[in-house]
Amino acid sequence: MRLGLIGYGTIAQTLLDTMQATGTRADALIVLVRAGTEARVPAGHPAADAVHVVTDAAGLLAHAPDLVVECAGHAAVSAHVPPLLEAGTDVVVVSVGALADAALHDRLTGAATRGGARLILPPGAVGGVDILAALGLGGDLAVTYRGTKPPRAWAGTPAEEVCDLGALTGPATIFTGTAREAATAYPKNANVAATLALAGAGFEATRVELVADPAAPGNLHAFEAVSPLGRVTVSIENTPSGNARTSMTTIYSVLRAIRTHAGLTVI
Ligand SMILES: NC(=O)c1ccc[n+]([C@@H]2O[C@H](COP(=O)([O-])OP(=O)(O)OC[C@H]3O[C@@H](n4cnc5c(N)ncnc54)[C@H](O)[C@@H]3O)[C@@H](O)[C@H]2O)c1
């Protein structure tokens, strides 16, 4: 497969290492980085036969990727993903929180429709998205998500105005609201809330609670989904990657999306 990557940070680099470790090879790897940072991408990688570096979507398309993985952020989704979809290229968007912006979400689905391409949203740091999506189709679904992180993980967010993060001795709720409000107030922590909202009950009907807990061993995600079809609870304790905000399960979730795209059986 000819694999495109947007961004060359923690997820992209660790993803390539997991590809190598799992025998997932790319015939060509095309990496889109910001102009002026091309030299940060090594000339070769054991997971790919060839590596090309580009700085915009046209450059990516010139190398005819079979699949592109966005792992760069909201601005990169907005700048680069619509033209790729419009040109008929399937794109895995890891910065799912960007889709809380309804106008951007519409642009992406419009481009995918016109291009006949698929916008693929991996579960990322959360799990249970399959059954959540199934319950969503049945209607009358209520979802409550709780995201818990150590106090230091909330530094530089509006949580600092709610409590003294450094003085906490027990769990403190720093936000309650809809998934849409959570994505706006905490954009860097919006991916899981947005993924659950998009899969299940939507941004307004998904309730979010964010918690700072000095006893949290890492990033915890828990949600409850209640519908006439059943009641589901999911609780996940993730191991961080090199970037404390990005868990290893996110990277393996992207690896799974790549393997599924290239595979004959989808599970
Ligand atoms: N879906 C999930 O569960 C989940 C989980 C963790 C992270 N994420 C998201 O994945 C994204 C990447 O995470 P990361 O840990 O690799 O971050 P990172 O900061 O380590 O790497 C991001 C890279 O993208 C580059 N970049 C930013 N804007 C760009 C642009 N316009 N064009 C080209 N390159 C650009 C940056 O220079 C950086 O190298 C973030 O948006 C993060 O919110 C999603």
XYZ file of N, CA and C in Angstrom, residues 4 78 80 101 127 136-137 141 161 165 174 195 238 248 261:
45
model
N -0.043 7.648 3.020
C 0.248 9.048 3.300
C 0.077 9.348 4.777
N -8.455 20.821 8.608
C -9.160 21.820 7.809
C -8.420 22.127 6.500
N -5.913 20.312 4.839
C -5.456 19.261 3.922
C -6.464 18.148 3.627
N -16.482 21.033 15.232
C -16.750 22.233 14.435
C -17.711 21.804 13.310
N -12.762 2.782 23.438
C -13.218 1.521 22.842
C -14.714 1.397 23.022
N -26.905 3.455 18.767
C -27.324 4.739 18.202
C -28.341 4.565 17.085
N -28.162 3.511 16.296
C -29.095 3.268 15.184
C -30.486 2.932 15.711
N -31.064 7.011 22.640
C -29.808 6.643 23.305
C -29.323 7.787 24.189
N -9.207 27.731 36.335
C -10.100 28.740 36.937
C -11.131 28.090 37.856
N -5.381 23.320 40.902
C -5.008 21.965 40.485
C -3.883 21.394 41.352
N -14.096 19.151 36.960
C -13.710 20.474 36.443
C -14.626 20.938 35.319
N -15.492 11.498 19.500
C -15.645 10.151 18.915
C -16.922 9.493 19.435
N -5.592 3.806 29.974
C -4.613 3.762 28.889
C -3.189 4.024 29.355
N -1.040 4.982 23.976
C -0.560 3.976 23.028
C -1.718 3.326 22.282
N -7.975 -1.451 6.230
C -8.158 -0.871 4.897
C -7.516 -1.750 3.839
